[in-house]
Coordinates of C-alpha atoms in Angstrom, one line a residue:
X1287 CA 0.0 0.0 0.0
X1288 CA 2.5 2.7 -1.0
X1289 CA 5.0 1.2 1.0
X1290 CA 7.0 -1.4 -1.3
X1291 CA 6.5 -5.2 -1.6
X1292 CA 7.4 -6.2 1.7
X1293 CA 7.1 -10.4 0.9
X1294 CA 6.1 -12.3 2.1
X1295 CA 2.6 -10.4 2.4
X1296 CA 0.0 -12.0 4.3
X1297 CA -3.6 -12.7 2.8
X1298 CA -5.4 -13.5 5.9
X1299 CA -5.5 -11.5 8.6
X1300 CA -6.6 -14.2 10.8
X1301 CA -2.8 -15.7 10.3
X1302 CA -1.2 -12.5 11.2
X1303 CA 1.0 -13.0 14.4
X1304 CA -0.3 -10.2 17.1
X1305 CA 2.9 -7.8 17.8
X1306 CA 3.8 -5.6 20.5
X1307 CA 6.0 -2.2 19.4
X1308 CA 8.1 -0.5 21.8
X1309 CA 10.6 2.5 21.2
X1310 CA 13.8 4.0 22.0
X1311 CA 13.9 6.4 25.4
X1312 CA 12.7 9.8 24.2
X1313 CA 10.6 8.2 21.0
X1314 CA 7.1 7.8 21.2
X1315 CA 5.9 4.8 19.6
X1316 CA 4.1 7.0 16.6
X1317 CA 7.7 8.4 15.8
X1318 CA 8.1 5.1 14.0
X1319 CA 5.0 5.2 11.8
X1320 CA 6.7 5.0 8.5
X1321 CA 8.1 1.1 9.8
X1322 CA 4.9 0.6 11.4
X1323 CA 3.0 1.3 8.2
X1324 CA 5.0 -0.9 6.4
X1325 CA 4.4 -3.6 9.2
X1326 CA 0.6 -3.5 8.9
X1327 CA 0.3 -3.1 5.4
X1328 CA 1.3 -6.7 5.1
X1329 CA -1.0 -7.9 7.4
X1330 CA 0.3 -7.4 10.4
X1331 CA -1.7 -7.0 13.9
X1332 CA 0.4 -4.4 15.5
X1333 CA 0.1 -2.4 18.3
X1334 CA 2.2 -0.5 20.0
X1335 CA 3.3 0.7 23.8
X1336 CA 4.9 3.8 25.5
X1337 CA 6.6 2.4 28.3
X1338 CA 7.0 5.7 29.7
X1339 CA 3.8 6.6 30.2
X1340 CA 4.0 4.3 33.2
X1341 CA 6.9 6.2 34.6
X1342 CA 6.1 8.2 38.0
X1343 CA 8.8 9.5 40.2
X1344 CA 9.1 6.2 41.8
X1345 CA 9.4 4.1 39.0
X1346 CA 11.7 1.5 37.9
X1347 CA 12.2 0.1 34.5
X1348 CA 10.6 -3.5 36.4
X1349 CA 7.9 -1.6 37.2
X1350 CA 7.4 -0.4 33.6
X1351 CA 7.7 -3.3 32.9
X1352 CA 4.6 -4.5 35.1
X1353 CA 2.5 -2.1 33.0
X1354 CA 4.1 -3.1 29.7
X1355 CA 2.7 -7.0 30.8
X1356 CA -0.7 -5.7 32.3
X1357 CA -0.8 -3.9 28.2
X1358 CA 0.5 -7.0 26.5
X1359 CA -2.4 -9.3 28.6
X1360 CA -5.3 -7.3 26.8
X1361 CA -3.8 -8.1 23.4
X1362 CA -2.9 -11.8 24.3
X1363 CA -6.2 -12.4 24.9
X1364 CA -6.2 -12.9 20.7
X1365 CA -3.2 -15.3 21.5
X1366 CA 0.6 -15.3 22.2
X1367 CA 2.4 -11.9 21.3
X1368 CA 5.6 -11.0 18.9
X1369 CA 7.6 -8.8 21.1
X1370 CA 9.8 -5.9 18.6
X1371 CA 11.5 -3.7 20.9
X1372 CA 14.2 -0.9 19.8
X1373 CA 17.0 0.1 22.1
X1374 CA 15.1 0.7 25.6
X1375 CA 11.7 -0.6 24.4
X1376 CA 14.3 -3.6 23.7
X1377 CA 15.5 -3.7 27.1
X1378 CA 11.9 -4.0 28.7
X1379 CA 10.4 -6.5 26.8
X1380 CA 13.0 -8.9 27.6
X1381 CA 12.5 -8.1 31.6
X1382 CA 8.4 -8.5 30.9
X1383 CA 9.4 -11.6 29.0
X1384 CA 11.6 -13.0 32.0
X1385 CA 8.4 -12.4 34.3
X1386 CA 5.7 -13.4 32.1
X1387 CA 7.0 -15.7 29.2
X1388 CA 3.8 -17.3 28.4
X1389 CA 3.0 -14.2 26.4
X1390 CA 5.4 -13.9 24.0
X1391 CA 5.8 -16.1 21.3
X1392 CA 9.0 -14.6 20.3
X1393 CA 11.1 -11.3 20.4
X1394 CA 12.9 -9.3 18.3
X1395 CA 15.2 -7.2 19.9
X1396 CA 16.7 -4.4 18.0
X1397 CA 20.4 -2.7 19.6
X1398 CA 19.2 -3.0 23.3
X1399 CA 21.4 -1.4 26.1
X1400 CA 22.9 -4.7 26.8
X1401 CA 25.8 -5.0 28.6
X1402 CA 28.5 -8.1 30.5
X1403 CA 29.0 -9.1 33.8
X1404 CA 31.9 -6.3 34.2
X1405 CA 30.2 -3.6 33.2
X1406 CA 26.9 -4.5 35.2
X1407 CA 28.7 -4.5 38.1
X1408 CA 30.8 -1.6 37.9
X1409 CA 27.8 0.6 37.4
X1410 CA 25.9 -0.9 40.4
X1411 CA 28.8 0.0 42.2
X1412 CA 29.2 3.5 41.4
X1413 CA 25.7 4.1 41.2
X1414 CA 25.1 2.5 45.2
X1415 CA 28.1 4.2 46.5
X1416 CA 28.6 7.5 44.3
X1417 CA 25.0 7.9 42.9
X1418 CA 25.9 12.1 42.3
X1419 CA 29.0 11.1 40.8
X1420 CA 27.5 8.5 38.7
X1421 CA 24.4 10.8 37.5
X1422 CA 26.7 13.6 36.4
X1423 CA 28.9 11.6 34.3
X1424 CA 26.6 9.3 32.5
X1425 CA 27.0 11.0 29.0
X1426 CA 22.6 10.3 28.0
X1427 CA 21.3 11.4 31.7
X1428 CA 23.1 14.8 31.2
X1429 CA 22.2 14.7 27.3
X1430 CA 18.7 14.2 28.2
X1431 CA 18.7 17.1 30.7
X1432 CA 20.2 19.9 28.9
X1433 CA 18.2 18.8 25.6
X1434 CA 15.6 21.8 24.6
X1435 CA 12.2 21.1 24.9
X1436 CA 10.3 23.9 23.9
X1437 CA 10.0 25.6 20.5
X1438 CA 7.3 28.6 19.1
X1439 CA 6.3 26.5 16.2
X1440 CA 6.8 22.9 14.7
X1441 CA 8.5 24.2 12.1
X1442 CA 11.0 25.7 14.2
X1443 CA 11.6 22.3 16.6
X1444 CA 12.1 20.8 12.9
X1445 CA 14.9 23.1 12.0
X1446 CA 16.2 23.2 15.2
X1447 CA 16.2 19.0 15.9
X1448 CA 16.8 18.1 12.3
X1449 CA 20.1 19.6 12.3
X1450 CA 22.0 18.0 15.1
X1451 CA 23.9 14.8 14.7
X1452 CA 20.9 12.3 16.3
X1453 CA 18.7 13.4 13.7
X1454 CA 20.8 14.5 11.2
X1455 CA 20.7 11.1 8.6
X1456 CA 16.2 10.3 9.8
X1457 CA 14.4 9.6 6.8
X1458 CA 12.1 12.4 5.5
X1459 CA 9.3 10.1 6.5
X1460 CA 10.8 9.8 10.1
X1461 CA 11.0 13.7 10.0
X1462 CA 7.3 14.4 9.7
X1463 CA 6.1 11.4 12.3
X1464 CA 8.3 13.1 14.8
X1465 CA 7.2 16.3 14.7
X1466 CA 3.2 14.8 14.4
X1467 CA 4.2 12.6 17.4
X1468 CA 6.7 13.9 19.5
X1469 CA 5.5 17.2 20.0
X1470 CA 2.2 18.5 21.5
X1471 CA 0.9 22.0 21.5
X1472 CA 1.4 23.7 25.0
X1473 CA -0.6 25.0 26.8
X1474 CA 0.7 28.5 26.9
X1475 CA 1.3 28.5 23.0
X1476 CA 4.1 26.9 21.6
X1477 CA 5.2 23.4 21.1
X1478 CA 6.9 20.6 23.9
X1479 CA 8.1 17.9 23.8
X1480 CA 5.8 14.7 24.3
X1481 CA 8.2 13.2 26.7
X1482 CA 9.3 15.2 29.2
X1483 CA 13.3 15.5 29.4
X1484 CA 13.0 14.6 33.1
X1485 CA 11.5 11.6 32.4
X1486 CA 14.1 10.6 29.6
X1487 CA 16.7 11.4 31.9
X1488 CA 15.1 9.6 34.6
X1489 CA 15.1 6.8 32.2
X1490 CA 18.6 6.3 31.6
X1491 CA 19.6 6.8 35.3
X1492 CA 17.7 4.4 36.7
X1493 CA 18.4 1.4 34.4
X1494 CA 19.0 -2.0 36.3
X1495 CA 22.2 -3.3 36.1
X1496 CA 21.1 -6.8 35.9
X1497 CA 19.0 -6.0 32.8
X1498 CA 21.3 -8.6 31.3
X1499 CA 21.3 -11.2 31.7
X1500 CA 18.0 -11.8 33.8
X1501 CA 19.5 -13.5 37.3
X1502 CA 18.1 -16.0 38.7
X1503 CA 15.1 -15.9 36.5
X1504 CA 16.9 -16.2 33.1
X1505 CA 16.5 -19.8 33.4
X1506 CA 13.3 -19.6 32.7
X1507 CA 13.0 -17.1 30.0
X1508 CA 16.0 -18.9 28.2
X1509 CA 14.1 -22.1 28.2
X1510 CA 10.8 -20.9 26.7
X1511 CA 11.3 -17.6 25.0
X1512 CA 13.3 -17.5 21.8
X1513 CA 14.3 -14.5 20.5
X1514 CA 16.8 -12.9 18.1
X1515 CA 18.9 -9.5 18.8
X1516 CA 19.7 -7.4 16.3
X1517 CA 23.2 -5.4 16.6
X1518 CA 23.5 -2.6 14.6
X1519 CA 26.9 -2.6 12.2
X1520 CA 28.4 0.9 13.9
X1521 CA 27.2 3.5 17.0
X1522 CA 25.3 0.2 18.8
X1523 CA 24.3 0.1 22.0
X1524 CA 26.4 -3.4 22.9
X1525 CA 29.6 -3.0 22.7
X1526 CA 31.7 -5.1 20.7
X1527 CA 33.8 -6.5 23.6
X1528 CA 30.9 -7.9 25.4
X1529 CA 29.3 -9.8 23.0
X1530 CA 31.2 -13.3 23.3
X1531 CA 30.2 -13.3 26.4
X1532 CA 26.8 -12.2 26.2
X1533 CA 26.0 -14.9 23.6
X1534 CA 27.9 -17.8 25.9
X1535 CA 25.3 -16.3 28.8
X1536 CA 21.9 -16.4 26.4
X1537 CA 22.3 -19.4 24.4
X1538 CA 18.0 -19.3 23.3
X1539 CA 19.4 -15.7 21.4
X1540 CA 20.1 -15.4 18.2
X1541 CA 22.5 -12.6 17.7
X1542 CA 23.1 -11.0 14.1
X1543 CA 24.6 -7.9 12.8
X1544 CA 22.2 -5.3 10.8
X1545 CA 23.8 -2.9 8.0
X1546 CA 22.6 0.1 9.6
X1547 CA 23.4 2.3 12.8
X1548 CA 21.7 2.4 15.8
X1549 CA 18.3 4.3 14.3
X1550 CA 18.8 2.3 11.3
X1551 CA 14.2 2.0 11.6
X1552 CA 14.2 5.6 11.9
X1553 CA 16.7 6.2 8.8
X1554 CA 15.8 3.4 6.3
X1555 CA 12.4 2.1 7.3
X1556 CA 11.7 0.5 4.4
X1557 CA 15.0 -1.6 4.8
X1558 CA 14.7 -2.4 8.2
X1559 CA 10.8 -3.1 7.6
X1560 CA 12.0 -5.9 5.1
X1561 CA 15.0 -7.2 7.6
X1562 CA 12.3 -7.7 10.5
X1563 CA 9.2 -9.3 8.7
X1564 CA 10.2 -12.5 7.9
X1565 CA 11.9 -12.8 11.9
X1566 CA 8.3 -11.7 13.0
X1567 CA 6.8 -14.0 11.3
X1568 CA 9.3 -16.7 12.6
X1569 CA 11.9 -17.3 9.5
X1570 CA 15.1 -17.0 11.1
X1571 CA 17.0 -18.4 8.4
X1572 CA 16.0 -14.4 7.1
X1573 CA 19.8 -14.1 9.4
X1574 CA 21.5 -15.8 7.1
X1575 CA 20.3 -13.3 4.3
X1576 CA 22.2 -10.1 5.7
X1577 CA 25.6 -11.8 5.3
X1578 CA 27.5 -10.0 3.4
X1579 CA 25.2 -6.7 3.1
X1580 CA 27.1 -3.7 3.2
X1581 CA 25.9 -0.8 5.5
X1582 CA 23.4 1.2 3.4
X1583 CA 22.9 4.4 6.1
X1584 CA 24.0 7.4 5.1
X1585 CA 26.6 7.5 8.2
X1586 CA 27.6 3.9 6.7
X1587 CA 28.3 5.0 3.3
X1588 CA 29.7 8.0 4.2
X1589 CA 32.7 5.8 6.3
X1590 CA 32.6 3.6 3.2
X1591 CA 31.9 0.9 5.5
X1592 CA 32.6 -2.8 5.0
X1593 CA 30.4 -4.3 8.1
X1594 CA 30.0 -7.9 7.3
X1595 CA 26.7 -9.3 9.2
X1596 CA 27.0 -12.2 11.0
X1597 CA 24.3 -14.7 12.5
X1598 CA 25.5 -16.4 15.8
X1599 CA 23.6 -18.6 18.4

């Protein structure tokens, strides 16, 4: 429907798998619309969750968690859920997953903030002993708090947020569903953001260290959730040191490389609409298929990159 031939299109919506959608910290869900689109017009159930909307003062990303399960129940009424989750949303649905893996029949998990055992624990550390200290240097709480929030028109948010680096290579499509989405009027005139900058902030510093892998309850969710993580080719979230490690500790996990950067869905969604359908829809052999892809980005060409995917379980 406007939106390329993503094959393999389905012809019966009863067969569609039901999916859950869940974005990066500071992206409402409807900032993806071009790849949710693309996802529905090939008969795809898909419906979609702000995580942060559960996020009080008190909140935890477990707790978010809670409400992204007591969200995901009403839809798995139909039947077991596809988890997609980018980056944060990424990060959550694997913890709602560990608690609750009778409703998920699968996840795809796209450059989560997924770290090793070193890592976990040196930020658990600094965070119980030096919390100040480990608030003011985390590089995304202070990026988040200093970010402007307010602009006098959408057009001027657009010029201001389209020119820095994060946004600098979004599709055109991606341009126009973030301003729609990520902006609401306020209420003394003007535009805000959707999501406050506290909130992001408050977001990033209260991440759980043990996030990956899942303690004592990973047993569980390794036995009877499969899933497949996506790491993008440059700028990802995992990084590269920790992934031997991290696929020795999740052995249900597929792990493969993706041409793209870490908002590859926001810069190419048509590309990454085609990379994730079949793996919704349970092909993983789809893996196998981005061997060998160069990066197509705009970042990626411009480093003339050479990033080689590779499928690993």
């Amino acid at each position: 429907a406007g939106h390329g031939n993503l094959s393999p299109c389905l012809s019966w919506t009863i067969m569609a798998p039901l999916v859950r959608f869940l974005g990066a910290n500071g992206f409402p869900c409807g900032a993806y619309r071009p790849v949710l689109e693309r996802l529905r017009a090939s008969g795809l159930d898909v419906t979609t969750s702000d995580a942060w909307r559960h996020y009080t003062g008190e909140a935890t990303w477990r707790k978010m968690a809670d409400g992204l399960i007591e969200d995901t129940e009403r839809q798995a009424s139909k039947g077991r859920v596809v988890g997609v989750g980018h980056s944060f949303g990424g990060a959550l649905l694997c913890l709602a997953a560990a608690q609750r893996p009778d409703l998920f029949e699968r996840l795809i998990i796209v450059d989560p903030p997924m770290f090793g055992m070193p890592t976990r624990v040196a930020a658990a550390v600094t965070r119980a002993l030096w919390p100040s200290l480990f608030h003011r240097f985390h590089p995304a709480v202070q990026g988040a708090r200093r970010r402007r929030q307010e602009w006098a028109t959408r057009e001027e948010a657009g010029r201001h947020l389209f020119s820095r680096k994060l946004f600098r290579n979004f599709h055109e499509e991606s341009h126009a569903a973030f301003l729609e989405h990520a902006l609401l009027d306020a209420p003394g005139g003007g535009v805000t953001l959707v999501i406050p900058r506290e909130v992001e902030a408050a977001v990033f510093e209260t991440f759980p260290a043990d996030v990956w892998p899942f303690s004592a309850r990973l047993g569980q969710y390794d036995a009877r959730t499969p899933g497949v993580v996506l790491v993008a080719a440059h700028g990802s979230q995992i990084p590269a040191r920790e992934l031997p490690g991290l696929r020795a500790s999740l052995p249900s996990l597929r792990f493969a490389t993706y041409p793209g950067g870490h908002f590859w869905a926001l810069e190419d969604p048509e590309a990454f609409s085609k990379c994730i359908l079949p793996l919704i829809l349970g092909d993983v052999s789809a893996l196998e298929d981005m061997a060998g892809a160069g990066d197509p980005s705009p970042a990626g060409k411009a480093k003339g990159s050479s990033h080689r995917a590779v499928a690993s379980k």
